[in-house]
PDB file of C-alpha atoms in Angstrom:
ATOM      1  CA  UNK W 527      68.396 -45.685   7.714  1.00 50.00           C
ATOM      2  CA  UNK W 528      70.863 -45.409   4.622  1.00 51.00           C
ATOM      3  CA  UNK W 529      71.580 -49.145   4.563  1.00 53.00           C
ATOM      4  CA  UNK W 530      72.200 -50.953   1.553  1.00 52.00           C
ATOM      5  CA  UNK W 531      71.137 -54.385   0.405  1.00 47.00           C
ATOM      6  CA  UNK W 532      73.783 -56.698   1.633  1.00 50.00           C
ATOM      7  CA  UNK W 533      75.836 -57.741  -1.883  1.00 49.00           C
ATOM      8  CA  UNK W 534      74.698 -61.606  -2.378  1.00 49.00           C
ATOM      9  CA  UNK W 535      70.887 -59.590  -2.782  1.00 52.00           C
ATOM     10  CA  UNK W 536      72.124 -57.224  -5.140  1.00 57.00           C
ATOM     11  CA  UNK W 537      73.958 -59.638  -7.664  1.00 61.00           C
ATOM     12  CA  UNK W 538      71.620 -62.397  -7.916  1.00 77.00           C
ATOM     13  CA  UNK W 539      71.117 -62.379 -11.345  1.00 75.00           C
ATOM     14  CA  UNK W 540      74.686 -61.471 -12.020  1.00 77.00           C
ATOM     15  CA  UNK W 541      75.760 -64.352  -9.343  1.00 84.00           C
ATOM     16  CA  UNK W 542      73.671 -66.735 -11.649  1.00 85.00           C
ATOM     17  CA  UNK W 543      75.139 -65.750 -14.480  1.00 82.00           C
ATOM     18  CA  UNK W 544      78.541 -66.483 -13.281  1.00 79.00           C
ATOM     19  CA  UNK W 545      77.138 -69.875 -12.171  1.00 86.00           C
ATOM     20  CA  UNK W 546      76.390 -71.068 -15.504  1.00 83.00           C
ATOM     21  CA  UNK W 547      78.437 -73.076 -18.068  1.00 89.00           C
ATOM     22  CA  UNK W 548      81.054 -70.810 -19.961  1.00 90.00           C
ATOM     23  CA  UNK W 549      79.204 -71.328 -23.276  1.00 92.00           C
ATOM     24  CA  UNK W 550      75.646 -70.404 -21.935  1.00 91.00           C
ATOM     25  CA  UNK W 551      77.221 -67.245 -20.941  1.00 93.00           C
ATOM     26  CA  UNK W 552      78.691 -66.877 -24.421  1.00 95.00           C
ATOM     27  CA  UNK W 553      75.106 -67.627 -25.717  1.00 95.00           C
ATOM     28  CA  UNK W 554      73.777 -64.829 -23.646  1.00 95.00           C
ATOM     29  CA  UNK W 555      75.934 -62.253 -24.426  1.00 96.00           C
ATOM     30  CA  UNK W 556      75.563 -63.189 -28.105  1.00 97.00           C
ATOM     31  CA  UNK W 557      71.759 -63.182 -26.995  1.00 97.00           C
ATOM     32  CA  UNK W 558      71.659 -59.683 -25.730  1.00 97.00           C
ATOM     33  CA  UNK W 559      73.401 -57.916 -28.378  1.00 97.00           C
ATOM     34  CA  UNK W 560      71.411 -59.630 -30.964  1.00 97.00           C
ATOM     35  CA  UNK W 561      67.965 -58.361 -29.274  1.00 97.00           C
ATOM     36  CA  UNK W 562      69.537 -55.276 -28.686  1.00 97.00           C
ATOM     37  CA  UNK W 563      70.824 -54.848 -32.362  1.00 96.00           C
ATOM     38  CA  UNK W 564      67.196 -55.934 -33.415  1.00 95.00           C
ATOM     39  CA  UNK W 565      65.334 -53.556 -31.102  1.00 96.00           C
ATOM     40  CA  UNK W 566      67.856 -50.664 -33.025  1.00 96.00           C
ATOM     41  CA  UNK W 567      66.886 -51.961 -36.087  1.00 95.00           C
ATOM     42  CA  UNK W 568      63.153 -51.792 -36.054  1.00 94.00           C
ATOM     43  CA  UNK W 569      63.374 -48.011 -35.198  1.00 95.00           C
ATOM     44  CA  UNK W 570      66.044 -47.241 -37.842  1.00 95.00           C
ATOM     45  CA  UNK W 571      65.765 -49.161 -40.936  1.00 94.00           C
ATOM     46  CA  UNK W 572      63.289 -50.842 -43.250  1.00 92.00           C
ATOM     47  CA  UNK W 573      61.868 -54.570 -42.302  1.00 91.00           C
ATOM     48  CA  UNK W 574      63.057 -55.756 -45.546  1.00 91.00           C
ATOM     49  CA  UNK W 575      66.730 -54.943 -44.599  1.00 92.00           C
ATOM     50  CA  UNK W 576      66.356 -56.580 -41.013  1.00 92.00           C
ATOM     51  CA  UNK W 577      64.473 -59.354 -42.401  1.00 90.00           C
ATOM     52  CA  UNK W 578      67.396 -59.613 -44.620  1.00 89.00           C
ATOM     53  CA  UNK W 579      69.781 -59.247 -41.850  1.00 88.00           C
ATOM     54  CA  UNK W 580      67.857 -62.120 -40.173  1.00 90.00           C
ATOM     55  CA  UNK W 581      68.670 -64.826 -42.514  1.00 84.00           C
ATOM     56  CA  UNK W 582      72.741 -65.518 -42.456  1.00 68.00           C
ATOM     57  CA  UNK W 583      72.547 -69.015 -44.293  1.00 56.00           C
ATOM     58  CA  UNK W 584      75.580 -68.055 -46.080  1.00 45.00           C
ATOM     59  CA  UNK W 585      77.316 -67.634 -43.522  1.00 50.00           C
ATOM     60  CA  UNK W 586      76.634 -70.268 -41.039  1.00 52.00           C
ATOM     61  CA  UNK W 587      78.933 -71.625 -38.775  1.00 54.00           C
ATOM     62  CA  UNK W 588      79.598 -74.886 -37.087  1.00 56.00           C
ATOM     63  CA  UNK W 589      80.782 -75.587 -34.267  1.00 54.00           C
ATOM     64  CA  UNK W 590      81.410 -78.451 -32.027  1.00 50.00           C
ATOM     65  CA  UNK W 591      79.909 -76.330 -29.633  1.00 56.00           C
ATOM     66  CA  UNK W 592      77.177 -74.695 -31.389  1.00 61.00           C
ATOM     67  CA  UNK W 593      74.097 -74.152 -29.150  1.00 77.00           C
ATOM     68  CA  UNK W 594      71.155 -76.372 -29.549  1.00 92.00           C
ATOM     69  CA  UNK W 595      67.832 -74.701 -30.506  1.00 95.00           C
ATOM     70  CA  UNK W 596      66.381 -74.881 -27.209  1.00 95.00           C
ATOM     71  CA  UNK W 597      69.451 -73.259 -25.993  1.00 95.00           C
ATOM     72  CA  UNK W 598      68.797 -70.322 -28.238  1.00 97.00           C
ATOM     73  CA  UNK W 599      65.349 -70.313 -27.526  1.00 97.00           C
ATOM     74  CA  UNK W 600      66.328 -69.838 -24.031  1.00 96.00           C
ATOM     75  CA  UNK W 601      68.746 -67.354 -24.568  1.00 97.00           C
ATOM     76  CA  UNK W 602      66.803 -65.104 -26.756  1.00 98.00           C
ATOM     77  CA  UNK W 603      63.593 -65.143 -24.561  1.00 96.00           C
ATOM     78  CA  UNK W 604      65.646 -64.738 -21.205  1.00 95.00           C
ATOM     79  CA  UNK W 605      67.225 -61.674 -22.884  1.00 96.00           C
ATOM     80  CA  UNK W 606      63.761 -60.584 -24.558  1.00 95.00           C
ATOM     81  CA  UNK W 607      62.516 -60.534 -20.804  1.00 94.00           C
ATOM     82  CA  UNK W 608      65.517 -57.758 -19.778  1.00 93.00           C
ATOM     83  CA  UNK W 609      66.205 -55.774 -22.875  1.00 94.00           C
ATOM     84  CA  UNK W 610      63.413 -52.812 -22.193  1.00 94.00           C
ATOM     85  CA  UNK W 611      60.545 -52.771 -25.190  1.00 92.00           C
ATOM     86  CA  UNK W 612      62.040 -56.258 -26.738  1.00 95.00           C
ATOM     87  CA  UNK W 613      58.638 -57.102 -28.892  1.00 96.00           C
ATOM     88  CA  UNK W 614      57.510 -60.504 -29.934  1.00 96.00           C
ATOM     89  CA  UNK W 615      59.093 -59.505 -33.573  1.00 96.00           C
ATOM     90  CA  UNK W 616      62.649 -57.968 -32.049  1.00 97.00           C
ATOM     91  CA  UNK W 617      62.963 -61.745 -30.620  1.00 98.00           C
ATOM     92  CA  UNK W 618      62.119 -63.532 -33.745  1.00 97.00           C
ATOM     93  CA  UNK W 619      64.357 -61.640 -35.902  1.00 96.00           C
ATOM     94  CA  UNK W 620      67.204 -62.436 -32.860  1.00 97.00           C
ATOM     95  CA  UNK W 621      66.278 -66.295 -32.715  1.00 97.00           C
ATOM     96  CA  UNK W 622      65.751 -66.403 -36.969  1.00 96.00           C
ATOM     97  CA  UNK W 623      69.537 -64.317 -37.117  1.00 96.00           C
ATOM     98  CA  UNK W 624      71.089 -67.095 -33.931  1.00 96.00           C
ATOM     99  CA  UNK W 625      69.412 -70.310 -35.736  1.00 95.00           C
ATOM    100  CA  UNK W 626      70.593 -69.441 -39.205  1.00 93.00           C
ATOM    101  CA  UNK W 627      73.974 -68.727 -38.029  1.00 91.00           C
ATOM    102  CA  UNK W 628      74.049 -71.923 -37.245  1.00 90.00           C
ATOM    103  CA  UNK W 629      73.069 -73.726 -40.151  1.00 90.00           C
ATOM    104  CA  UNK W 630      69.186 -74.397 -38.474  1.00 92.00           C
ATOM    105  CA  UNK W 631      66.708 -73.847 -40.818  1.00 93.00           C
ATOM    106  CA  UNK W 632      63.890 -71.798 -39.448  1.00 94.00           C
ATOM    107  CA  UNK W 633      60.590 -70.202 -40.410  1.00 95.00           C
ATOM    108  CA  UNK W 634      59.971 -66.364 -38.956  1.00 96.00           C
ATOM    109  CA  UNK W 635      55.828 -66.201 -39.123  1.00 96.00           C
ATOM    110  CA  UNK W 636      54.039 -63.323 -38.854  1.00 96.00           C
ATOM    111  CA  UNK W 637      50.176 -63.842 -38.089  1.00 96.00           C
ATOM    112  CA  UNK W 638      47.030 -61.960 -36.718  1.00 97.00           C
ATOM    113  CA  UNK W 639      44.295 -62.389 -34.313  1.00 95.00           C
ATOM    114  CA  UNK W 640      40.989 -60.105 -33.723  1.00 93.00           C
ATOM    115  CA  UNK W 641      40.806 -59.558 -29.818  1.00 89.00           C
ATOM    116  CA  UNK W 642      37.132 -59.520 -28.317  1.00 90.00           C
ATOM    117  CA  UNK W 643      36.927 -56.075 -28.845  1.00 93.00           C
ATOM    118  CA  UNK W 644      37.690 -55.985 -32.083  1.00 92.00           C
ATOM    119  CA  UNK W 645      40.667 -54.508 -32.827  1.00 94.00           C
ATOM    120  CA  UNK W 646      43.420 -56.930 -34.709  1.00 94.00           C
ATOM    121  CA  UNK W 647      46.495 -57.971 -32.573  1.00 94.00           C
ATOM    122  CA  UNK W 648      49.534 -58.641 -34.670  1.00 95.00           C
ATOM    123  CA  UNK W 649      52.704 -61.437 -33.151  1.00 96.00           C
ATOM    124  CA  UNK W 650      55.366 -63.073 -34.400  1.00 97.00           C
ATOM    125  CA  UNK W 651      56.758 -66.158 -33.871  1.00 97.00           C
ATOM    126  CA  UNK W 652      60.044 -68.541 -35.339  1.00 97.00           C
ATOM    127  CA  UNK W 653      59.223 -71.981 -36.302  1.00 96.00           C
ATOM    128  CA  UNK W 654      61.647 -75.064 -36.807  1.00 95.00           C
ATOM    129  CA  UNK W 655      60.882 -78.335 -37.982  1.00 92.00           C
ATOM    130  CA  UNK W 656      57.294 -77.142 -37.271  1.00 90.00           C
ATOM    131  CA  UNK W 657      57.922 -76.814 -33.687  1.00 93.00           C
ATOM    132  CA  UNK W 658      57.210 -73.386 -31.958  1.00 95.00           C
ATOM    133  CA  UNK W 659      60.400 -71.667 -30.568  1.00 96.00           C
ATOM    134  CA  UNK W 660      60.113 -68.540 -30.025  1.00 96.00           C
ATOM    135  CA  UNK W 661      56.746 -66.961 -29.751  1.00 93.00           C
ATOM    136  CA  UNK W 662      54.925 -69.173 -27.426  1.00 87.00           C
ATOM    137  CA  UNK W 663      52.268 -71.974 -27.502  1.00 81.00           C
ATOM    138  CA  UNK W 664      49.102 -70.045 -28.802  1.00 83.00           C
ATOM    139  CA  UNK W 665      50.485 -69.251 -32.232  1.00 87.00           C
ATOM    140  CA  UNK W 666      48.185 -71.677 -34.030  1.00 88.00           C
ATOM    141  CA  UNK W 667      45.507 -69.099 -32.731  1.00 92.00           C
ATOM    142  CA  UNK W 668      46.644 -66.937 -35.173  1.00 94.00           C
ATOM    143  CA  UNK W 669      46.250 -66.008 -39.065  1.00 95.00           C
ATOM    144  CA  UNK W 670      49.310 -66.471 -40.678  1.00 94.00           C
ATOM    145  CA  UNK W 671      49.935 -63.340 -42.953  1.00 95.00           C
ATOM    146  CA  UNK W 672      53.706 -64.244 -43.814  1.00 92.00           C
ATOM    147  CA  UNK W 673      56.847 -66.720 -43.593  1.00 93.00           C
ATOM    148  CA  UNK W 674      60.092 -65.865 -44.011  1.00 91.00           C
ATOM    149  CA  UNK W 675      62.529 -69.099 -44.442  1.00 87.00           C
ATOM    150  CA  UNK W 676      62.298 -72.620 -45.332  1.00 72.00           C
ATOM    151  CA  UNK W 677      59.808 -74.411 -43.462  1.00 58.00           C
ATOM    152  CA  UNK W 678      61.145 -78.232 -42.767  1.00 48.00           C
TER     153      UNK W 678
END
C-alpha cells in the first residue's frame, strides 16, 4: 500500500537514453526540440513560413560527425512517438529542417488518399534520393498534391 515502483522501473527510458552513444543523445535532444518547435509552429504561424523554416540549405553544416539519414529518421520518429499530438506533417517539417541542416537534399511530399468511407485522408511524408524516410512505407498509396525540395 503506498509503494513506489522500485527506480530501475521508473527510468527505463531515461536509463536507455543514458546508454546510448553521446552523439545519438545529441541527435535526440536536437530531435525533440525540433518536433516540439514544429508542433508550435503549426498552431501559430502560416505553413509558408514553417515550410520556409524547413529548408536551411544556406545554412548547412558539416560535420565529421553529422548524423546519417537513418539516424535522423530515427531520431525524429522516436521523438514523434513522445512529443503529445506530433502529426505526420510536424515530423516532416522536423526531418526536412535536420536533413537540410546537413547539407541532405530532401523532398517534403504532401499527398491524399480517399478512405473506404469516403472521406479524404491527408499525410505527409520526406523523401531522399527517392527513398521514404519519414512517413512510412504506404506513401506510394497516396496522391501526391505537393513537393517541397529538390528531389534527387
Amino acid at each position: 500500500e503506498g509503494e513506489t515502483a522500485p527506480v530501475a522501473h521508473r527510468t527505463g527510458p531515461f536509463k536507455r537514453f543514458l546508454q546510448l552513444s553521446p552523439s545519438d543523445r545529441r541527435l535526440l535532444i536536437k530531435a525533440a526540440l525540433t518536433v516540439a518547435a514544429f508542433r508550435i509552429g503549426l498552431r501559430l504561424l502560416p505553413f509558408h513560413t514553417l515550410q520556409q523554416l524547413s529548408s536551411s540549405d544556406t545554412r548547412a553544416i558539416r560535420s565529421v560527425e553529422a548524423p546519417s539519414v537513418e539516424r535522423i529518421s530515427w531520431a525524429v520518429s522516436a521523438m514523434g512517438r513522445r512529443i503529445p499530438l506530433a502529426s505526420c506533417l510536424t515530423q516532416a517539417l522536423a526531418a526536412r529542417y535536420l536533413l537540410s541542416r546537413r547539407g541532405i537534399s530532401c523532398q517534403l511530399c504532401i499527398g491524399v488518399i480517399k478512405s473506404l468511407d469516403g472521406k479524404f485522408q491527408a499525410h505527409a511524408w520526406v523523401d531522399v534520393a527517392g527513398r521514404t524516410v519519414i512517413g512510412g512505407p504506404a506513401t506510394e498509396r497516396y496522391a501526391r498534391l505537393l513537393a517541397l525540395g529538390e528531389a534527387r
